[in-house]
XYZ file of C-alpha atoms in Angstrom:
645
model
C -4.708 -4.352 8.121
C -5.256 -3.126 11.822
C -3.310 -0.218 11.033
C -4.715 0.575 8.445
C -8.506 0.137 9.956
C -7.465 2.265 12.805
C -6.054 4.842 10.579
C -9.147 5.144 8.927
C -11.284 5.530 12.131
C -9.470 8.416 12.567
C -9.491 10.273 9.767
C -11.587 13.295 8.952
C -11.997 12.597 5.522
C -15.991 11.838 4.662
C -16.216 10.028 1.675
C -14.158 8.627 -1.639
C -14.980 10.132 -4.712
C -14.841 8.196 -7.937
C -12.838 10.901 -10.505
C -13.959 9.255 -13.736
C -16.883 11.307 -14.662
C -19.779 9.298 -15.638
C -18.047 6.155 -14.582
C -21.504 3.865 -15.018
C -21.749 5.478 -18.626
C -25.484 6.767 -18.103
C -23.950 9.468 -20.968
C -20.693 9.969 -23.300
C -20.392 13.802 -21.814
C -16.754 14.382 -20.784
C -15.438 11.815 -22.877
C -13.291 12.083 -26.103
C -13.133 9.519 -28.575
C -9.392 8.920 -30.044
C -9.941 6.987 -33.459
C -13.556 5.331 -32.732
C -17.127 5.883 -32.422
C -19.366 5.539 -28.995
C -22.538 3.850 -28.540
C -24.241 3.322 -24.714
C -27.140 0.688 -23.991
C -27.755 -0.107 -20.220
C -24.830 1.593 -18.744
C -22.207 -0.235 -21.045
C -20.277 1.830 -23.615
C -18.836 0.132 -26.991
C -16.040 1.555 -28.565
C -15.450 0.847 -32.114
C -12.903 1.347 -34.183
C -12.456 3.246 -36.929
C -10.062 1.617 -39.086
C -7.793 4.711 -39.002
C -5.202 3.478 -36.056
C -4.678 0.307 -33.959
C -5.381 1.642 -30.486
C -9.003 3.116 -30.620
C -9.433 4.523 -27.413
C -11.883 7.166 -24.966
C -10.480 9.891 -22.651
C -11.238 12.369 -20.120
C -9.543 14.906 -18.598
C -10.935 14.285 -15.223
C -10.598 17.830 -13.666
C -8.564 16.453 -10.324
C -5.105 17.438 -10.046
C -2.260 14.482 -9.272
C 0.906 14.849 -8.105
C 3.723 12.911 -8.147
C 3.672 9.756 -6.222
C 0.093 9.813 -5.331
C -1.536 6.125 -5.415
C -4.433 5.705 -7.375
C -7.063 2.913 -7.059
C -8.665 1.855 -10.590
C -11.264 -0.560 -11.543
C -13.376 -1.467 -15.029
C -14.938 -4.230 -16.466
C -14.598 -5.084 -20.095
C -15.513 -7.954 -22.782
C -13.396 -7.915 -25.658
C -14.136 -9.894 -28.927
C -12.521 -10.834 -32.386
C -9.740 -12.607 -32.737
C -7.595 -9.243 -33.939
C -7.883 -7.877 -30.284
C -4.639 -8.026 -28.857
C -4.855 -5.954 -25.781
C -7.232 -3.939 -23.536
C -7.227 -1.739 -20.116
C -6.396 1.328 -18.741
C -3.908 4.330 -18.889
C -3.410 7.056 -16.383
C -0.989 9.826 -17.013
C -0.852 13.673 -15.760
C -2.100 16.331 -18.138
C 0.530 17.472 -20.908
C 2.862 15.136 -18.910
C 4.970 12.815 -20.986
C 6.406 11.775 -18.186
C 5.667 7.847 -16.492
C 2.306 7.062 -18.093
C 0.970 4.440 -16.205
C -0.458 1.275 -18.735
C -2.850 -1.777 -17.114
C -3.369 -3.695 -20.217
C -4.838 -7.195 -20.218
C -2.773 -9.219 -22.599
C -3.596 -12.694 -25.040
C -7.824 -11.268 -25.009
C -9.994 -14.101 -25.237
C -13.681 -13.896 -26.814
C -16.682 -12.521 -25.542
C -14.842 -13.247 -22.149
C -15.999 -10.829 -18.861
C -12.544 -9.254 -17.732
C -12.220 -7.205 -14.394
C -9.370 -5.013 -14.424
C -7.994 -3.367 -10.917
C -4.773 -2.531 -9.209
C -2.837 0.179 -6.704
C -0.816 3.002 -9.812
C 1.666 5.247 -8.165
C 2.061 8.073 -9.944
C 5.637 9.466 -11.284
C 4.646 11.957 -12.595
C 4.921 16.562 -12.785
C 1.883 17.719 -10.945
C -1.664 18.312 -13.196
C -4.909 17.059 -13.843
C -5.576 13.324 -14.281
C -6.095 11.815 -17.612
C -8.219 8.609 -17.732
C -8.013 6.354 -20.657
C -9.737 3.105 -21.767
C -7.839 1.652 -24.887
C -7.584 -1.277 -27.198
C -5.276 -2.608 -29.170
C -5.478 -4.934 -32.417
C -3.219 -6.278 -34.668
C -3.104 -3.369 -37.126
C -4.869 0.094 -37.882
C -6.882 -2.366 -40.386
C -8.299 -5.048 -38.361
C -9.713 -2.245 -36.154
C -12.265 -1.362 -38.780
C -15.831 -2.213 -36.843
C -14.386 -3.891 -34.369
C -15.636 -3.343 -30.696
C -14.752 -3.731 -26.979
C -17.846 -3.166 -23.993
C -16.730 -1.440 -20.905
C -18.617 -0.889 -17.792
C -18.404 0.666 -14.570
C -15.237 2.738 -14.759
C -13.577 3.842 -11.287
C -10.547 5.956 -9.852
C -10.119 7.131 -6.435
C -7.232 8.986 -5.603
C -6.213 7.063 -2.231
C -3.521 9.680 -1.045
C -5.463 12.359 -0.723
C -8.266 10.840 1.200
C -6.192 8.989 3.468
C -2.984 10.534 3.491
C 0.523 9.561 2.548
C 1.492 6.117 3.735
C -1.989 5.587 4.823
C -3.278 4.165 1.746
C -5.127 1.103 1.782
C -3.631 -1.873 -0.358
C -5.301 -3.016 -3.689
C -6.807 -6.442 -1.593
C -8.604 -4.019 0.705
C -10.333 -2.058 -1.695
C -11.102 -4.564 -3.621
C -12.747 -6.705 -0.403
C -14.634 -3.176 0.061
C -15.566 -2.692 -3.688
C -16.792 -6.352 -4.397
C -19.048 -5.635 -0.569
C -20.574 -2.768 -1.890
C -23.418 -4.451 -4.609
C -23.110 -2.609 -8.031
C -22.437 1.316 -6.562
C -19.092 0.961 -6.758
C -19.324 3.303 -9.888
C -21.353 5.863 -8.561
C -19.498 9.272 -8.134
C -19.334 9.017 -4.185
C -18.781 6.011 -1.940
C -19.127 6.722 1.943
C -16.030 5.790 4.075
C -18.296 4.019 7.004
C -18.966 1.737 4.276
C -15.304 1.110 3.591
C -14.706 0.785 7.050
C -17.543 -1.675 7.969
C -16.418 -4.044 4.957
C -12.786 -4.009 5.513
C -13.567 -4.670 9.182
C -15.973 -7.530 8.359
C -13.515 -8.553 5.973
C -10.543 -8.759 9.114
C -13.243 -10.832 10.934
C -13.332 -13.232 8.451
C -10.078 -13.315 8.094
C -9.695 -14.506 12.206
C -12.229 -16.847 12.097
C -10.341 -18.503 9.312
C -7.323 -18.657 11.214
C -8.780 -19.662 14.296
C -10.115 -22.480 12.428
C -6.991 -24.124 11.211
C -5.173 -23.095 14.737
C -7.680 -25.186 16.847
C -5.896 -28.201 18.786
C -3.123 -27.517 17.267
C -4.092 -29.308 14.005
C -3.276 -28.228 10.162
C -6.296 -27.776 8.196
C -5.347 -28.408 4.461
C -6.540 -26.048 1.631
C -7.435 -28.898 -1.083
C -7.130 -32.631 -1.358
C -3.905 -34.342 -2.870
C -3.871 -37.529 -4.560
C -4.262 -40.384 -2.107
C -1.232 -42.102 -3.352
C 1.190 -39.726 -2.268
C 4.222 -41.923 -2.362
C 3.810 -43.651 -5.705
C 7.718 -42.989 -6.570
C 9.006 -44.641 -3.174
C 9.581 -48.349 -2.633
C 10.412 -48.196 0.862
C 11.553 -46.605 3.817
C 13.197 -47.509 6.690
C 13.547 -45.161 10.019
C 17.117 -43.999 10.734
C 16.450 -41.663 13.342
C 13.463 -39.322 14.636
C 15.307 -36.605 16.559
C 13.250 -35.749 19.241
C 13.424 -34.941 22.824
C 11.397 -37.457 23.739
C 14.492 -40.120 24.019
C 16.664 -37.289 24.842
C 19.637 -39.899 24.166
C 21.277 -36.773 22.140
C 24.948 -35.599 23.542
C 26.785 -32.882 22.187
C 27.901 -28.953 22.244
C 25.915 -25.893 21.338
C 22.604 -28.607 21.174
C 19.442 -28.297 22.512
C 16.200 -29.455 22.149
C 13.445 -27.448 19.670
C 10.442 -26.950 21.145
C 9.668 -23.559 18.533
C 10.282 -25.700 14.892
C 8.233 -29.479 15.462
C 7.853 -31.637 12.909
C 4.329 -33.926 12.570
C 3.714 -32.197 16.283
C 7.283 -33.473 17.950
C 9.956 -31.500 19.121
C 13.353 -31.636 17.042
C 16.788 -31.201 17.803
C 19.012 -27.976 17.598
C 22.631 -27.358 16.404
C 23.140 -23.808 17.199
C 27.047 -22.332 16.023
C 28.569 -18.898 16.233
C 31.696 -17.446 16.438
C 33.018 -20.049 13.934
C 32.396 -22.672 16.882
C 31.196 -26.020 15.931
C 27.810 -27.727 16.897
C 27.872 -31.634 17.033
C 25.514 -34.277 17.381
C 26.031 -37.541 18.317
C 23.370 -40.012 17.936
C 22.888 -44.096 19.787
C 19.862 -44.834 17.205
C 19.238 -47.944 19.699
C 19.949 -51.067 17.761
C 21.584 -51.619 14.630
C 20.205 -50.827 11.174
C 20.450 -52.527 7.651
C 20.867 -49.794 4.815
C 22.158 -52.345 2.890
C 19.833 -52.304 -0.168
C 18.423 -48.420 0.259
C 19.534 -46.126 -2.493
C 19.108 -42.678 -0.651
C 19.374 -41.085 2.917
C 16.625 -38.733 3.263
C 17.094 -35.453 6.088
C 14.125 -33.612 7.086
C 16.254 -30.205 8.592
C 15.128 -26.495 9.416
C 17.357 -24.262 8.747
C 18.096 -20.450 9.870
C 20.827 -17.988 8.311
C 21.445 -19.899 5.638
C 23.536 -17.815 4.500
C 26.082 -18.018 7.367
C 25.822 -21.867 6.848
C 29.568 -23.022 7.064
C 31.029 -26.750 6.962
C 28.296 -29.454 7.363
C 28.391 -33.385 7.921
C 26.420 -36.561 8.338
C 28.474 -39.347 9.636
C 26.879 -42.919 10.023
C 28.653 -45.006 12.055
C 29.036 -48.446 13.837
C 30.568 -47.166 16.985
C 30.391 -44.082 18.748
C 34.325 -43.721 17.765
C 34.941 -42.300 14.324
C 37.248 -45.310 12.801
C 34.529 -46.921 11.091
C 32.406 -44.677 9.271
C 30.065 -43.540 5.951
C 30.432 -39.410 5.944
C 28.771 -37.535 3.601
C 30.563 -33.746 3.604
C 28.828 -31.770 1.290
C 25.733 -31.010 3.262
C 26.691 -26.977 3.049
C 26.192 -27.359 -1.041
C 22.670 -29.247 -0.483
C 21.214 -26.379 1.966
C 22.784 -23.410 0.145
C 21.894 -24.567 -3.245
C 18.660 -22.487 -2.737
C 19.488 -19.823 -0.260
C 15.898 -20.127 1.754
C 15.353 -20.663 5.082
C 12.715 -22.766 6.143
C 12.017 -26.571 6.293
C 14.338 -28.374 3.736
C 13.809 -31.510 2.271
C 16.922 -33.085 1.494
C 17.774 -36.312 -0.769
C 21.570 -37.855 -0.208
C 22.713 -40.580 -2.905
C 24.588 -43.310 -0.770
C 26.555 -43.673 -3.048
C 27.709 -40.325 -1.877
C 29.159 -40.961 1.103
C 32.262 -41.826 1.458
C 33.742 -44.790 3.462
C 36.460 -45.194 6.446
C 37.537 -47.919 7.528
C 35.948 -51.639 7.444
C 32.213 -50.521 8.414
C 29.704 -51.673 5.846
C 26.001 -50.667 5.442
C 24.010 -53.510 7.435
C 26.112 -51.928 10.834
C 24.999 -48.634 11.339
C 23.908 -47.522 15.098
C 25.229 -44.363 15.636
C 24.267 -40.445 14.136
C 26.555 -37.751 13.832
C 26.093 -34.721 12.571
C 28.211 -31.583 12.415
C 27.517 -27.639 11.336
C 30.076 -24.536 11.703
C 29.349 -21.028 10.888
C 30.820 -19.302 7.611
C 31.327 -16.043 9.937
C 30.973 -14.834 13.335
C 26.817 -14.895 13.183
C 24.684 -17.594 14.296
C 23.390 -20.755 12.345
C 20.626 -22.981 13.709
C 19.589 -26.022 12.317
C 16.896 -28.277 13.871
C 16.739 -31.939 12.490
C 14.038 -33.804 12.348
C 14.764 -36.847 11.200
C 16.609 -39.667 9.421
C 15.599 -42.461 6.903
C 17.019 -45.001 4.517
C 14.953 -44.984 0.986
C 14.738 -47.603 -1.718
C 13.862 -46.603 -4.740
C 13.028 -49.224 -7.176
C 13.750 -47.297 -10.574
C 14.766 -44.858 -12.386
C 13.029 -41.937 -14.233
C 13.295 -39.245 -17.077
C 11.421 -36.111 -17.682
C 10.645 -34.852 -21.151
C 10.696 -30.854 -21.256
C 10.073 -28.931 -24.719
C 11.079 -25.258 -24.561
C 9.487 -22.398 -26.207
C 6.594 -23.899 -27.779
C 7.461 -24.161 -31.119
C 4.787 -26.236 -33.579
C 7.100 -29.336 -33.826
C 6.508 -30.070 -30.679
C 2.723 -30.668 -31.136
C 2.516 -31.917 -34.509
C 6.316 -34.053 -34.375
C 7.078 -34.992 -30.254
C 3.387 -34.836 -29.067
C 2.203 -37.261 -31.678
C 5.522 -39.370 -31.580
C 5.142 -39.815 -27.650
C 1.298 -40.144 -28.389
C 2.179 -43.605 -30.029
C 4.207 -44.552 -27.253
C 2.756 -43.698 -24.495
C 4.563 -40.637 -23.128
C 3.887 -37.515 -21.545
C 5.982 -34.605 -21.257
C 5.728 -30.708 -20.266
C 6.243 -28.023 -23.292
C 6.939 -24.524 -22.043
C 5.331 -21.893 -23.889
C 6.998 -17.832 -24.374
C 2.882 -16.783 -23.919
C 3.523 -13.907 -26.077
C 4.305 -16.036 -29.047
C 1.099 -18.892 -28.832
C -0.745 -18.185 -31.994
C 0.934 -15.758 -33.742
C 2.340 -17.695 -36.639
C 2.560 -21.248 -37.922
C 5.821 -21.510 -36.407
C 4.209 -21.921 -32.653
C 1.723 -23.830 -31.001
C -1.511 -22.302 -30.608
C -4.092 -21.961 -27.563
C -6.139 -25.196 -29.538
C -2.721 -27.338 -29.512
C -2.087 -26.767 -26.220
C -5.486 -27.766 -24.468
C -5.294 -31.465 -26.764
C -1.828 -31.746 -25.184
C -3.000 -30.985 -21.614
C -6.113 -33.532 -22.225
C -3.278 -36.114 -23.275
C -1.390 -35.800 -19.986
C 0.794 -32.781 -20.755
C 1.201 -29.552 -18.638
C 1.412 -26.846 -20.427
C 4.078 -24.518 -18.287
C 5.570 -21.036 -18.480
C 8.593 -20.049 -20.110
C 8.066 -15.903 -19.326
C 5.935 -13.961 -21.802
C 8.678 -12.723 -23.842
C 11.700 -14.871 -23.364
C 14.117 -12.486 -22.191
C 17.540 -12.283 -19.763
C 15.196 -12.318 -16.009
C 18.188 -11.227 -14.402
C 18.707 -8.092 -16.790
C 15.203 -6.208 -16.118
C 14.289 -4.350 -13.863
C 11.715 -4.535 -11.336
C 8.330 -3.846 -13.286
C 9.772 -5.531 -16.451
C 10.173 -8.566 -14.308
C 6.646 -8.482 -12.956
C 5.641 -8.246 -16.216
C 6.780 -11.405 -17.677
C 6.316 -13.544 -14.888
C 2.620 -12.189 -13.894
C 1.995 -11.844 -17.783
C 2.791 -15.166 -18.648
C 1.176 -17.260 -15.488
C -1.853 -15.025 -15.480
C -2.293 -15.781 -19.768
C -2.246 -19.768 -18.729
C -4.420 -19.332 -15.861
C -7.222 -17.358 -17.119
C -7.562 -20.227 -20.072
C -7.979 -23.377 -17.310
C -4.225 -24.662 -17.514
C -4.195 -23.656 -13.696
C -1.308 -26.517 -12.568
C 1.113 -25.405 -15.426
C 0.858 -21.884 -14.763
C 2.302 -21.980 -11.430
C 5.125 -23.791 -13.594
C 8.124 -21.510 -14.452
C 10.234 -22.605 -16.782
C 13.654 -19.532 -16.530
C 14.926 -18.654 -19.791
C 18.546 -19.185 -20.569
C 18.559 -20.366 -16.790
C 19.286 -16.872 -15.783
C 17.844 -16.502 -12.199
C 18.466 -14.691 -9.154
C 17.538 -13.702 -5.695
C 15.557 -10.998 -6.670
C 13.744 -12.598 -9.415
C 12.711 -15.421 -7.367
C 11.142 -13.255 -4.495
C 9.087 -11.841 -7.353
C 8.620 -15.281 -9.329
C 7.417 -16.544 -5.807
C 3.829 -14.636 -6.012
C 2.914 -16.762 -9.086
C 4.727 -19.713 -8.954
C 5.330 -23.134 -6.815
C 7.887 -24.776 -9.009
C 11.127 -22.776 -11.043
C 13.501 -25.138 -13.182
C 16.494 -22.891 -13.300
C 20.090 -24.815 -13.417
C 22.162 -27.109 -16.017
C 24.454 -29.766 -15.548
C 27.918 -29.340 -15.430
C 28.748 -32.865 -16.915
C 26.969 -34.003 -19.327
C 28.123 -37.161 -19.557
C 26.656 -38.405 -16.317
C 23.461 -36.057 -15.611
C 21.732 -37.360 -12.296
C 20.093 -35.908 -9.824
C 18.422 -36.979 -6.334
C 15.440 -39.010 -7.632
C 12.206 -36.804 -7.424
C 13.078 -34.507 -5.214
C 15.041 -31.843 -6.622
C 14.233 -28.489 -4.281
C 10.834 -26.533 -6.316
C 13.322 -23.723 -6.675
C 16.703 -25.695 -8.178
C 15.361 -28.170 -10.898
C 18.375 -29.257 -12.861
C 18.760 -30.277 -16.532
C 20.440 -31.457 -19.801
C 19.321 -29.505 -23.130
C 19.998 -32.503 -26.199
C 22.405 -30.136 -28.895
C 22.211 -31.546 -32.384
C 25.304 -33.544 -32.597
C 22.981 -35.471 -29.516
C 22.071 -38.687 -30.982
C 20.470 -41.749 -30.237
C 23.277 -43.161 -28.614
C 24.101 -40.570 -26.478
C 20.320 -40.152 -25.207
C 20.132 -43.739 -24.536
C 23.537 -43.574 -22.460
C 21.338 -40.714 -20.147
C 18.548 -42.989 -19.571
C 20.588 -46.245 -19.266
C 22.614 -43.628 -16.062
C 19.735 -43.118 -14.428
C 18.609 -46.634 -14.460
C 21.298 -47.885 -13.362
C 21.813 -45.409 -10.523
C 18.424 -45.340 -9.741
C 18.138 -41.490 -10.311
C 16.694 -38.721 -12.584
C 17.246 -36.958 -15.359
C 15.338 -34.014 -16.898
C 15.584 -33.875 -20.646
C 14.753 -30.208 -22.685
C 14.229 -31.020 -26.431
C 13.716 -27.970 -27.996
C 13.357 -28.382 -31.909
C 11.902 -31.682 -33.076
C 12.282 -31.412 -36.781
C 14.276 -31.660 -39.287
C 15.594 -28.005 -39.185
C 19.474 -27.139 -38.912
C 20.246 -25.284 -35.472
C 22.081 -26.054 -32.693
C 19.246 -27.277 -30.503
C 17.656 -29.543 -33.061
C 16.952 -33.305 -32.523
C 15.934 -35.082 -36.121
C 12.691 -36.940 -36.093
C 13.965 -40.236 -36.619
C 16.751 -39.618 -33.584
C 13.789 -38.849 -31.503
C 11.140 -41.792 -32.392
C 14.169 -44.116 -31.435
C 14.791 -42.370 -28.657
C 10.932 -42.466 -27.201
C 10.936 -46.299 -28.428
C 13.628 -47.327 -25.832
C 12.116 -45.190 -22.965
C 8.687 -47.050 -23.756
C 10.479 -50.423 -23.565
C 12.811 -49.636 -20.345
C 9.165 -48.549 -18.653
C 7.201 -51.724 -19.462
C 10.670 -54.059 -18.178
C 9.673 -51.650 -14.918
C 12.925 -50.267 -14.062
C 12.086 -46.979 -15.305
C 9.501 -44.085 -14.722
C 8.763 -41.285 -17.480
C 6.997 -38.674 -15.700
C 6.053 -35.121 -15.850
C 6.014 -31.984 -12.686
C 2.931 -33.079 -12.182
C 3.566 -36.506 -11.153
C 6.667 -35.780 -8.837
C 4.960 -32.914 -7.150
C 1.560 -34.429 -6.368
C 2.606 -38.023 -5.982
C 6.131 -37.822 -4.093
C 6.178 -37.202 -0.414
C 7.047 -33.355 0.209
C 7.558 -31.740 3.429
C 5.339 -28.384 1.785
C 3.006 -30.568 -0.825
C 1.229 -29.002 -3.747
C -1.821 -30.231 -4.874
C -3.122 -31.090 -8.581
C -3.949 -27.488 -9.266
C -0.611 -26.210 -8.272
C -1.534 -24.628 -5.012
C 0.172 -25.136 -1.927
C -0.453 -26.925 1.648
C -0.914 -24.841 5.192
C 2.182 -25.354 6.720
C 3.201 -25.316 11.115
C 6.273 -22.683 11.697
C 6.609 -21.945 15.673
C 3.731 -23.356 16.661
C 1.865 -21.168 14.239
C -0.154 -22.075 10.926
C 1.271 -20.340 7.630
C -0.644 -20.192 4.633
C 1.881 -20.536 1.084
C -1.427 -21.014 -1.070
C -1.630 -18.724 -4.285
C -5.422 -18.003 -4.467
C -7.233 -20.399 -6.937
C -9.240 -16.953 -7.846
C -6.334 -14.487 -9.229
């Protein structure tokens, strides 16, 4: 942003014109109509269809020449209405171009609702004069017949050419400066001292905010979470806090943290290259009982993961290695999500493996052990060590694609018992037959404890499209679920086939705090660390139809016994013939048992909401889905998504 502002100060350029001619509709001049009629009343234009296509539309050819790669800032309000309306917005496109036409189309309209429509187009386009067009869409050429959309206050500004190449401000700027400027933001010129006194007002804002949370070093926290905010842990017991206040740490390539703290205390560094090793060895003081906890928790940061190479935790009773508990696998835990960053990482004892005749109420020494992969450096600061008990087990219900059978069979089945689950809904299909749930089914299941998550807009191969096509069904889909009120499901994602990758993720990662992505390899013992699964790595058994009874019940009674979790995605729940299918009398039996293993109290059914809000995180999200401020060198980091998008 200070590049920006100063780049502005200096340029020679007066004013930004708006191109759309007429943009506050005072008058229809300079506008064609495309398979409607025009009416104007207070500066708001209705466009009504004909009946003779599904996409009436208006158009101007606004006179300015475009060339390729110029960016383009847009902005219009509309109101759509009728339940035919399937989409509204804006096209841009270069005159008798065919080439890249630019659509911004609001998807899933709902009623008589205001919509505000702006972003940053880069045009790819030949060189010629700028077509603007305001469209909708219904269902067919039909349904069009009288039916109307309002638009107001229609604006482009071609940011290139007023600020040059590189220069241009970001779509967040210009909309800070818009939304500053009352209602002129439509008028045909808006004075650049303007821009540049709201966009530096809005950088002064910005500073006192961070200021704010910086002061005395404390983290202020965006929104409250629910006070009981370890509901799903019995109790834990202190193995280690790695710190340099003891400083009773010995070791190679170790040092102590003072960049990385955790709860405002130093940690401990393991720093490798060159394939050399970094050890820890820990005297924890006096001996520890671990006899009855179920889990060793690590709190670690890690950098480079993905040099990460061989990686250890050995508990032991002596500072020899005879008698020892080693867990080796640490490398898979950190590079199941390649992401640096504070981890949060679960170990089942049962895990670890034993040598020689130490048992679990002797443990006073820490050891832990990293190599690199390669030649480059790994650093990983730990923070500390604990012993957990957790007192049951627990099983989450998922229901994939939203199909009706999973509102009028599994919701009212679990109804009767008790149950919540989360059904993830392909946005694209909600309403559009009697074969799927509709917006009306949803909000009843949400109001009985549900959360309504997204499976994508579409339901296609992530890891297939490209770029934009990405964006499009992950922004589509969260952005359909938020505008309606279901604001902690839609920063749910739910992958398709499980087919994920790097680069969707970085994308996924502007809409959503939670992705379920992965399977199980062996289905006959699903488990995974209890409630703590990483946001990005949510694992998961889908029933197929040959699934019965017995074989759910032989999940649940796993997970009991081991004092784990399994996640469960039903997908039909009728009595139809596919592959996926469970039978409604397979899955009433199946709910029954669950209901009774959760009174006898040795088991939990919960949903994302529960494990994310109620389990002790190191980055907590909060009952809307947004996330905490967290401390990284010293520094306050804000991972909220805006409540406001």
């Amino acid at each position: 942003m200070y590049d920006n502002l100063e780049k502005i100060k200096n340029n020679v350029v007066s004013d930004l014109k708006n191109l759309v001619i007429n943009g506050n509709f005072e008058n229809r001049s300079d506008w064609i109509q495309g398979n409607c009629v025009t009416s104007t009343n207070n500066n708001i234009m209705r466009i009504t269809g004909d009946g003779s296509s599904h996409i009436p539309r208006i158009y101007q050819d606004t006179g300015v020449t475009v060339n390729p790669g110029d960016k383009l800032y847009f902005k219009c309000s509309f109101r759509g209405s009728f339940d035919e309306l399937v989409r509204m917005g804006i096209v841009l496109y270069a005159k008798d171009s065919s080439e890249s036409i630019n659509y911004n189309l609001v998807d899933g309209v709902i009623n008589d609702k205001n919509y505000t429509l702006s972003d940053v187009s880069i045009l790819d386009v030949s060189k010629g004069n700028l077509m603007f067009q305001i469209r909708s869409q219904f269902t067919n050429a039909a349904s069009s017949k009288d039916k109307y959309v309002e638009v107001s206050k229609a604006m482009c500004i071609n940011l290139t050419t007023v600020f040059g190449k590189g220069n241009e401000p970001s779509k967040k700027q210009m909309d800070e400066v818009v939304n500053g400027l009352d209602n002129s933001w439509f008028n045909d010129v808006l004075k650049l001292n303007q821009y540049q006194n709201a966009t530096i007002q809005a950088t002064l804002k910005e500073n006192s905010k961070l200021e704010k949370t910086v002061e005395n070093n404390k983290i202020e926290k965006l929104s409250d979470l629910p006070v009981n905010r370890n509901k799903f842990d019995f109790d834990k017991k202190l193995i280690y806090r790695f710190s340099s206040a003891e400083l009773r740490y010995s070791g190679s390539n170790v040092s102590t943290d003072e960049k990385n703290t955790f709860d405002g205390e130093n940690t401990v560094k393991l720093t490798t290259d060159n394939n050399s090793n970094a050890v820890v060895l820990m005297n924890i003081g006096s001996k520890i009982d671990l006899t009855t906890s179920n889990y060793i928790d690590l709190y670690v940061y890690v950098e480079n993961i993905f040099n990460v190479g061989a990686t250890q935790i050995d508990l032991m009773s002596s500072s020899g290695l005879t008698n020892k508990f080693s867990y080796y696998l640490l490398k898979d835990k950190l590079t199941e999500v390649q992401e640096n960053g504070w981890r949060y990482l679960r170990i089942r004892k049962s895990d670890f493996q034993k040598g020689g005749s130490i048992e679990w109420s002797d443990i006073q020494y820490v050891r832990i052990v990293t190599k690199s992969s390669n030649s480059n450096n790994v650093n990983l600061s730990i923070a500390k060590l604990e012993g957990v008990t957790v007192p049951k087990g627990a099983v989450s219900l998922y229901f994939g694609d939203g199909t009706k059978g999973q509102y009028t069979n599994a919701f009212r089945i679990m109804e009767k018992y008790g149950l919540r689950g989360c059904i993830n809904v392909i946005t694209s299909k909600i309403g559009v037959d009697d074969a799927f749930v509709n917006w009306s089914d949803l909000r009843e299941m949400e109001k009985g404890g549900w959360v309504v998550c997204s499976h994508t807009h579409t339901h296609k191969h992530l890891w297939d499209l490209n770029d934009a096509d990405t964006k499009y069904e992950l922004e589509t889909s969260h952005k359909m679920l938020f505008d309606r009120g279901f604001y902690f499901g839609s920063r749910c994602l739910v992958v398709p086939f499980g087919h994920y990758s790097t680069r969707v993720d970085k994308e996924a990662r502007k809409y959503y705090s939670i992705v379920r992505t992965m399977t199980y390899n062996d289905r006959d013992t699903p488990q995974m660390e209890f409630m703590q699964s990483h946001r990005r790595v949510q694992h998961y058994l889908s029933p197929h139809a040959e699934d019965d009874f017995i074989k759910l019940k032989s999940w649940v009674d796993n997970v009991i016994g081991n004092k784990t979790e399994v996640s469960i995605a039903f997908h039909r729940i009728d009595e139809s013939e596919t592959q996926y299918t469970t039978p409604l009398e397979e899955f009433e039996k199946f709910c029954q048992y669950v209901r009774q293993k959760v009174d006898e109290g040795i088991l939990e059914c919960v949903t994302w909401k529960d494990t994310l809000t109620q389990s002790l995180n190191i980055n907590p999200i909060d009952e809307k889905g947004l996330k905490y401020v967290i401390s990284k060198e010293n520094k306050n980091v804000f991972l909220d998504l805006p409540l406001d998008n």
